[in-house]
Amino acid sequence: MLMQRASTGLFWFLSIVIAALAFVVVTLATAIGFDQAAPHLVHYLDSEKLPLYAHIVFAPLALLLAPFQFWAGLRNGHRRIHRAIGYAYAVSIAIAAIGSLLMLPRFQGSTWATTGFALLAVIWVATTARAFLLARARRIAAHRAWMMRSAALTFAAVVLRLMMLPLMATGMPMLKTYDITAWASWLLPLLVVEWLLRRPGRMVQQPV
Ligand code: HEM
């Protein structure tokens, strides 16, 4: 119980902090210029400015909204709000994922890293769409399981940044870190969720 509370608290804390930091980067880059605030993104500005903005505005929004969908009080006591946030979360992911796919041809990392990000974007949309359709079909246990998968993929943004710091501290260049993080950032949280869903006596009573 204590462990569950601590991990829920950490999920909230890290989602909000990383989403807020991302919004700070977008605001600063817009105000003082990408060359000053986010030089690693300047090469997207020529022809991929719209996809870049779509991604860096809507992906953090999805990350910010994700924890609210798991808040039992909101889910049970305020269905309409839960539904409205759910729509906003799903639409944000659709926009952010399309943005990232359009950015990828200009991404400067390796083919291996590009493949990891492309797969993540596709699975991100697929799991979220599945969760959305299950909610509409009122298959609540299955909806919950697929929302956990979707949130694990949204949380990849947090894991990526947590992994990036120690990797860069060893002297690894930023682009090189993507060879590890473009895959590990989403495979790790997805594995944790699959384990949570399969624990004996765990929540999944309906086929997922
Ligand atoms: C889950 C699917 C996602 C994919 C495939 C993806 C992919 C990418 C790619 C390829 C870049 C460009 C990196 C570069 O050129 O250096 C990027 C940048 C960025 N992404 Fe995502 N991303 C995803 C999710 C998220 C989420 C959930 C957030 C929420 C915080 C996010 C926030 C950002 C931000 C703020 C940047 C700008 C770079 C920075 O300053 O950190 N992304 N993303």
mmCIF file of C-alpha atoms and ligand atoms in Angstrom:
data_model
loop_
_atom_site.group_PDB
_atom_site.id
_atom_site.type_symbol
_atom_site.label_atom_id
_atom_site.label_comp_id
_atom_site.label_asym_id
_atom_site.label_seq_id
_atom_site.Cartn_x
_atom_site.Cartn_y
_atom_site.Cartn_z
ATOM 1 C CA MET A 1 0.000 0.000 0.000
ATOM 2 C CA LEU A 2 2.818 2.383 0.969
ATOM 3 C CA MET A 3 4.738 1.417 -2.184
ATOM 4 C CA GLN A 4 1.629 2.007 -4.307
ATOM 5 C CA ARG A 5 1.131 5.477 -2.783
ATOM 6 C CA ALA A 6 4.790 6.360 -3.314
ATOM 7 C CA SER A 7 4.758 5.253 -6.971
ATOM 8 C CA THR A 8 1.471 7.088 -7.640
ATOM 9 C CA GLY A 9 2.960 10.233 -6.061
ATOM 10 C CA LEU A 10 6.097 9.878 -8.173
ATOM 11 C CA PHE A 11 4.000 9.388 -11.336
ATOM 12 C CA TRP A 12 2.114 12.636 -10.607
ATOM 13 C CA PHE A 13 5.232 14.556 -9.610
ATOM 14 C CA LEU A 14 7.425 13.543 -12.570
ATOM 15 C CA SER A 15 4.629 13.948 -15.136
ATOM 16 C CA ILE A 16 3.855 17.483 -13.951
ATOM 17 C CA VAL A 17 7.509 18.550 -13.563
ATOM 18 C CA ILE A 18 8.613 17.272 -17.014
ATOM 19 C CA ALA A 19 5.498 18.684 -18.711
ATOM 20 C CA ALA A 20 6.093 22.056 -17.002
ATOM 21 C CA LEU A 21 9.783 22.060 -18.033
ATOM 22 C CA ALA A 22 8.754 21.293 -21.618
ATOM 23 C CA PHE A 23 6.322 24.237 -21.579
ATOM 24 C CA VAL A 24 9.138 26.451 -20.258
ATOM 25 C CA VAL A 25 11.381 25.350 -23.168
ATOM 26 C CA VAL A 26 8.630 26.093 -25.744
ATOM 27 C CA THR A 27 7.858 29.497 -24.212
ATOM 28 C CA LEU A 28 11.528 30.483 -23.938
ATOM 29 C CA ALA A 29 12.336 29.277 -27.469
ATOM 30 C CA THR A 30 9.413 31.256 -28.864
ATOM 31 C CA ALA A 31 10.326 34.360 -26.875
ATOM 32 C CA ILE A 32 14.115 34.510 -27.241
ATOM 33 C CA GLY A 33 14.641 32.195 -30.239
ATOM 34 C CA PHE A 34 15.328 28.478 -30.685
ATOM 35 C CA ASP A 35 19.019 29.165 -31.315
ATOM 36 C CA GLN A 36 19.281 30.492 -27.750
ATOM 37 C CA ALA A 37 16.850 28.241 -25.830
ATOM 38 C CA ALA A 38 16.834 24.959 -27.796
ATOM 39 C CA PRO A 39 19.629 24.917 -30.437
ATOM 40 C CA HIS A 40 19.149 21.142 -30.988
ATOM 41 C CA LEU A 41 15.751 21.911 -32.542
ATOM 42 C CA VAL A 42 16.761 24.711 -34.930
ATOM 43 C CA HIS A 43 17.042 22.360 -37.946
ATOM 44 C CA TYR A 44 13.289 21.646 -37.733
ATOM 45 C CA LEU A 45 12.367 25.321 -38.199
ATOM 46 C CA ASP A 46 12.890 25.515 -41.995
ATOM 47 C CA SER A 47 10.266 23.072 -43.176
ATOM 48 C CA GLU A 48 8.997 21.278 -40.039
ATOM 49 C CA LYS A 49 8.036 24.230 -37.850
ATOM 50 C CA LEU A 50 4.350 23.264 -37.622
ATOM 51 C CA PRO A 51 5.007 19.575 -36.768
ATOM 52 C CA LEU A 52 7.619 20.731 -34.222
ATOM 53 C CA TYR A 53 5.145 23.045 -32.485
ATOM 54 C CA ALA A 54 2.377 20.426 -32.719
ATOM 55 C CA HIS A 55 4.698 18.004 -30.944
ATOM 56 C CA ILE A 56 6.237 20.215 -28.284
ATOM 57 C CA VAL A 57 2.899 21.776 -27.272
ATOM 58 C CA PHE A 58 0.554 18.759 -27.400
ATOM 59 C CA ALA A 59 2.923 16.020 -26.146
ATOM 60 C CA PRO A 60 3.563 17.831 -22.830
ATOM 61 C CA LEU A 61 -0.199 18.503 -22.592
ATOM 62 C CA ALA A 62 -0.874 14.746 -22.861
ATOM 63 C CA LEU A 63 1.777 14.116 -20.192
ATOM 64 C CA LEU A 64 0.162 16.689 -17.903
ATOM 65 C CA LEU A 65 -3.327 15.196 -18.365
ATOM 66 C CA ALA A 66 -2.356 11.507 -18.006
ATOM 67 C CA PRO A 67 -2.299 11.287 -14.172
ATOM 68 C CA PHE A 68 -5.758 12.890 -13.886
ATOM 69 C CA GLN A 69 -7.277 9.931 -15.778
ATOM 70 C CA PHE A 70 -6.123 7.547 -13.039
ATOM 71 C CA TRP A 71 -7.504 9.673 -10.172
ATOM 72 C CA ALA A 72 -10.327 7.498 -8.787
ATOM 73 C CA GLY A 73 -12.096 10.440 -7.120
ATOM 74 C CA LEU A 74 -12.387 12.313 -10.400
ATOM 75 C CA ARG A 75 -13.273 9.192 -12.378
ATOM 76 C CA ASN A 76 -16.043 8.085 -10.037
ATOM 77 C CA GLY A 77 -17.369 11.435 -8.800
ATOM 78 C CA HIS A 78 -17.059 13.620 -11.903
ATOM 79 C CA ARG A 79 -17.615 11.436 -14.967
ATOM 80 C CA ARG A 80 -18.050 14.398 -17.319
ATOM 81 C CA ILE A 81 -14.684 15.874 -16.352
ATOM 82 C CA HIS A 82 -13.045 12.441 -16.689
ATOM 83 C CA ARG A 83 -14.575 12.140 -20.174
ATOM 84 C CA ALA A 84 -13.560 15.688 -21.227
ATOM 85 C CA ILE A 85 -9.963 15.163 -20.053
ATOM 86 C CA GLY A 86 -9.977 11.785 -21.838
ATOM 87 C CA TYR A 87 -10.941 13.438 -25.142
ATOM 88 C CA ALA A 88 -8.292 16.152 -24.675
ATOM 89 C CA TYR A 89 -5.665 13.484 -23.834
ATOM 90 C CA ALA A 90 -6.493 11.368 -26.914
ATOM 91 C CA VAL A 91 -6.607 14.348 -29.310
ATOM 92 C CA SER A 92 -3.317 15.702 -27.895
ATOM 93 C CA ILE A 93 -1.657 12.340 -28.509
ATOM 94 C CA ALA A 94 -2.974 12.146 -32.082
ATOM 95 C CA ILE A 95 -1.600 15.640 -32.846
ATOM 96 C CA ALA A 96 1.710 15.139 -30.996
ATOM 97 C CA ALA A 97 2.359 11.719 -32.558
ATOM 98 C CA ILE A 98 1.655 12.939 -36.115
ATOM 99 C CA GLY A 99 3.952 15.895 -35.354
ATOM 100 C CA SER A 100 6.758 13.583 -34.243
ATOM 101 C CA LEU A 101 6.348 11.329 -37.312
ATOM 102 C CA LEU A 102 6.616 14.378 -39.598
ATOM 103 C CA MET A 103 9.701 15.553 -37.688
ATOM 104 C CA LEU A 104 11.512 12.218 -37.925
ATOM 105 C CA PRO A 105 12.831 12.581 -41.526
ATOM 106 C CA ARG A 106 14.803 15.589 -40.208
ATOM 107 C CA PHE A 107 15.832 13.918 -36.933
ATOM 108 C CA GLN A 108 19.646 13.877 -36.713
ATOM 109 C CA GLY A 109 19.989 10.669 -34.666
ATOM 110 C CA SER A 110 20.809 7.242 -36.111
ATOM 111 C CA THR A 111 18.425 5.057 -38.147
ATOM 112 C CA TRP A 112 18.187 2.780 -35.102
ATOM 113 C CA ALA A 113 16.995 5.669 -32.898
ATOM 114 C CA THR A 114 14.657 6.958 -35.616
ATOM 115 C CA THR A 115 13.071 3.497 -35.842
ATOM 116 C CA GLY A 116 12.569 3.400 -32.063
ATOM 117 C CA PHE A 117 10.822 6.798 -32.053
ATOM 118 C CA ALA A 118 8.699 5.947 -35.113
ATOM 119 C CA LEU A 119 7.523 2.693 -33.513
ATOM 120 C CA LEU A 120 6.803 4.531 -30.263
ATOM 121 C CA ALA A 121 4.680 7.141 -32.063
ATOM 122 C CA VAL A 122 2.643 4.461 -33.866
ATOM 123 C CA ILE A 123 2.121 2.300 -30.744
ATOM 124 C CA TRP A 124 1.293 5.452 -28.722
ATOM 125 C CA VAL A 125 -1.613 6.272 -31.052
ATOM 126 C CA ALA A 126 -2.709 2.624 -31.347
ATOM 127 C CA THR A 127 -2.898 1.964 -27.580
ATOM 128 C CA THR A 128 -4.679 5.277 -26.972
ATOM 129 C CA ALA A 129 -7.191 4.626 -29.764
ATOM 130 C CA ARG A 130 -7.858 1.154 -28.350
ATOM 131 C CA ALA A 131 -8.384 2.599 -24.837
ATOM 132 C CA PHE A 132 -10.750 5.237 -26.268
ATOM 133 C CA LEU A 133 -12.843 2.714 -28.231
ATOM 134 C CA LEU A 134 -13.076 0.389 -25.216
ATOM 135 C CA ALA A 135 -14.336 3.297 -23.083
ATOM 136 C CA ARG A 136 -17.027 4.000 -25.684
ATOM 137 C CA ALA A 137 -17.982 0.318 -25.642
ATOM 138 C CA ARG A 138 -18.225 0.505 -21.816
ATOM 139 C CA ARG A 139 -15.618 -2.258 -21.395
ATOM 140 C CA ILE A 140 -14.187 -0.543 -18.361
ATOM 141 C CA ALA A 141 -11.609 -3.091 -17.097
ATOM 142 C CA ALA A 142 -10.134 -3.438 -20.589
ATOM 143 C CA HIS A 143 -10.276 0.367 -21.074
ATOM 144 C CA ARG A 144 -8.311 0.804 -17.856
ATOM 145 C CA ALA A 145 -5.661 -1.721 -18.921
ATOM 146 C CA TRP A 146 -5.152 -0.004 -22.309
ATOM 147 C CA MET A 147 -5.044 3.431 -20.664
ATOM 148 C CA MET A 148 -2.246 2.092 -18.458
ATOM 149 C CA ARG A 149 -0.370 1.044 -21.620
ATOM 150 C CA SER A 150 -1.019 4.425 -23.245
ATOM 151 C CA ALA A 151 0.140 6.294 -20.113
ATOM 152 C CA ALA A 152 3.296 4.121 -19.953
ATOM 153 C CA LEU A 153 4.140 5.312 -23.488
ATOM 154 C CA THR A 154 3.353 8.942 -22.617
ATOM 155 C CA PHE A 155 5.634 8.523 -19.585
ATOM 156 C CA ALA A 156 8.464 7.596 -22.007
ATOM 157 C CA ALA A 157 9.146 11.356 -22.187
ATOM 158 C CA VAL A 158 9.993 11.294 -18.461
ATOM 159 C CA VAL A 159 12.091 8.106 -18.583
ATOM 160 C CA LEU A 160 13.984 9.435 -21.630
ATOM 161 C CA ARG A 161 14.979 12.594 -19.814
ATOM 162 C CA LEU A 162 15.872 10.725 -16.597
ATOM 163 C CA MET A 163 18.114 8.375 -18.618
ATOM 164 C CA MET A 164 19.625 11.144 -20.713
ATOM 165 C CA LEU A 165 21.157 13.022 -17.770
ATOM 166 C CA PRO A 166 23.424 10.207 -16.451
ATOM 167 C CA LEU A 167 24.292 9.132 -20.021
ATOM 168 C CA MET A 168 25.389 12.657 -20.934
ATOM 169 C CA ALA A 169 27.253 12.899 -17.621
ATOM 170 C CA THR A 170 29.478 10.021 -18.840
ATOM 171 C CA GLY A 171 30.443 12.206 -21.821
ATOM 172 C CA MET A 172 28.076 10.626 -24.349
ATOM 173 C CA PRO A 173 26.899 13.175 -26.959
ATOM 174 C CA MET A 174 23.158 13.956 -26.863
ATOM 175 C CA LEU A 175 22.419 12.394 -30.276
ATOM 176 C CA LYS A 176 24.201 9.189 -29.254
ATOM 177 C CA THR A 177 22.040 8.877 -26.096
ATOM 178 C CA TYR A 178 18.996 8.455 -28.376
ATOM 179 C CA ASP A 179 20.394 5.075 -29.513
ATOM 180 C CA ILE A 180 19.547 3.834 -26.013
ATOM 181 C CA THR A 181 16.681 6.086 -24.958
ATOM 182 C CA ALA A 182 14.593 5.913 -28.174
ATOM 183 C CA TRP A 183 13.903 2.271 -27.240
ATOM 184 C CA ALA A 184 14.483 1.888 -23.490
ATOM 185 C CA SER A 185 12.384 4.949 -22.559
ATOM 186 C CA TRP A 186 9.181 3.217 -23.636
ATOM 187 C CA LEU A 187 10.026 -0.489 -23.418
ATOM 188 C CA LEU A 188 10.831 -0.184 -19.684
ATOM 189 C CA PRO A 189 7.577 1.523 -18.564
ATOM 190 C CA LEU A 190 5.590 -0.777 -20.878
ATOM 191 C CA LEU A 191 7.200 -3.839 -19.245
ATOM 192 C CA VAL A 192 6.335 -2.463 -15.789
ATOM 193 C CA VAL A 193 2.692 -1.997 -16.842
ATOM 194 C CA GLU A 194 2.490 -5.494 -18.371
ATOM 195 C CA TRP A 195 3.854 -6.876 -15.081
ATOM 196 C CA LEU A 196 1.318 -4.831 -13.071
ATOM 197 C CA LEU A 197 -1.518 -6.140 -15.259
ATOM 198 C CA ARG A 198 -0.425 -9.750 -14.904
ATOM 199 C CA ARG A 199 0.301 -9.817 -11.154
ATOM 200 C CA PRO A 200 -1.742 -12.561 -9.453
ATOM 201 C CA GLY A 201 -5.007 -11.110 -8.082
ATOM 202 C CA ARG A 202 -4.568 -7.948 -10.133
ATOM 203 C CA MET A 203 -7.226 -5.784 -11.684
ATOM 204 C CA VAL A 204 -7.797 -7.329 -15.128
ATOM 205 C CA GLN A 205 -10.998 -9.341 -14.910
ATOM 206 C CA GLN A 206 -12.012 -8.915 -18.559
ATOM 207 C CA PRO A 207 -9.950 -9.954 -21.569
ATOM 208 C CA VAL A 208 -7.646 -7.149 -22.614
HETATM 209 C C1 HEM B 1 5.599 9.118 -27.158
HETATM 210 C C2 HEM B 1 5.948 9.505 -28.385
HETATM 211 C C3 HEM B 1 7.026 10.541 -28.647
HETATM 212 C C4 HEM B 1 7.904 10.527 -29.684
HETATM 213 C C5 HEM B 1 7.990 9.485 -30.774
HETATM 214 C C6 HEM B 1 8.730 11.707 -29.543
HETATM 215 C C7 HEM B 1 9.738 12.061 -30.415
HETATM 216 C C8 HEM B 1 10.490 13.216 -30.338
HETATM 217 C C9 HEM B 1 11.557 13.582 -31.221
HETATM 218 C C10 HEM B 1 12.070 12.739 -32.386
HETATM 219 C C11 HEM B 1 12.024 14.781 -30.834
HETATM 220 C C12 HEM B 1 13.184 15.584 -31.465
HETATM 221 C C13 HEM B 1 14.452 15.319 -30.686
HETATM 222 C C14 HEM B 1 15.668 15.974 -31.324
HETATM 223 O O1 HEM B 1 15.681 16.218 -32.510
HETATM 224 O O2 HEM B 1 16.650 16.207 -30.557
HETATM 225 C C15 HEM B 1 11.241 15.202 -29.692
HETATM 226 C C16 HEM B 1 11.411 16.377 -29.016
HETATM 227 C C17 HEM B 1 10.654 16.786 -27.953
HETATM 228 N N1 HEM B 1 9.643 16.077 -27.332
HETATM 229 FE FE1 HEM B 1 8.972 14.261 -27.892
HETATM 230 N N2 HEM B 1 8.341 12.404 -28.416
HETATM 231 C C18 HEM B 1 7.303 11.725 -27.832
HETATM 232 C C19 HEM B 1 6.625 12.064 -26.686
HETATM 233 C C20 HEM B 1 6.804 13.230 -25.983
HETATM 234 C C21 HEM B 1 6.112 13.586 -24.775
HETATM 235 C C22 HEM B 1 5.041 12.744 -24.053
HETATM 236 C C23 HEM B 1 6.577 14.804 -24.390
HETATM 237 C C24 HEM B 1 6.143 15.494 -23.139
HETATM 238 C C25 HEM B 1 6.942 16.192 -22.385
HETATM 239 C C26 HEM B 1 7.541 15.228 -25.382
HETATM 240 C C27 HEM B 1 8.199 16.455 -25.407
HETATM 241 C C28 HEM B 1 9.160 16.833 -26.304
HETATM 242 C C29 HEM B 1 9.870 18.088 -26.240
HETATM 243 C C30 HEM B 1 9.637 19.221 -25.241
HETATM 244 C C31 HEM B 1 10.798 18.054 -27.275
HETATM 245 C C32 HEM B 1 11.821 19.134 -27.636
HETATM 246 C C33 HEM B 1 13.195 18.679 -27.208
HETATM 247 C C34 HEM B 1 13.506 19.041 -25.785
HETATM 248 O O3 HEM B 1 13.876 20.186 -25.548
HETATM 249 O O4 HEM B 1 13.378 18.160 -24.910
HETATM 250 N N3 HEM B 1 7.657 14.252 -26.320
HETATM 251 N N4 HEM B 1 10.319 14.217 -29.414
#
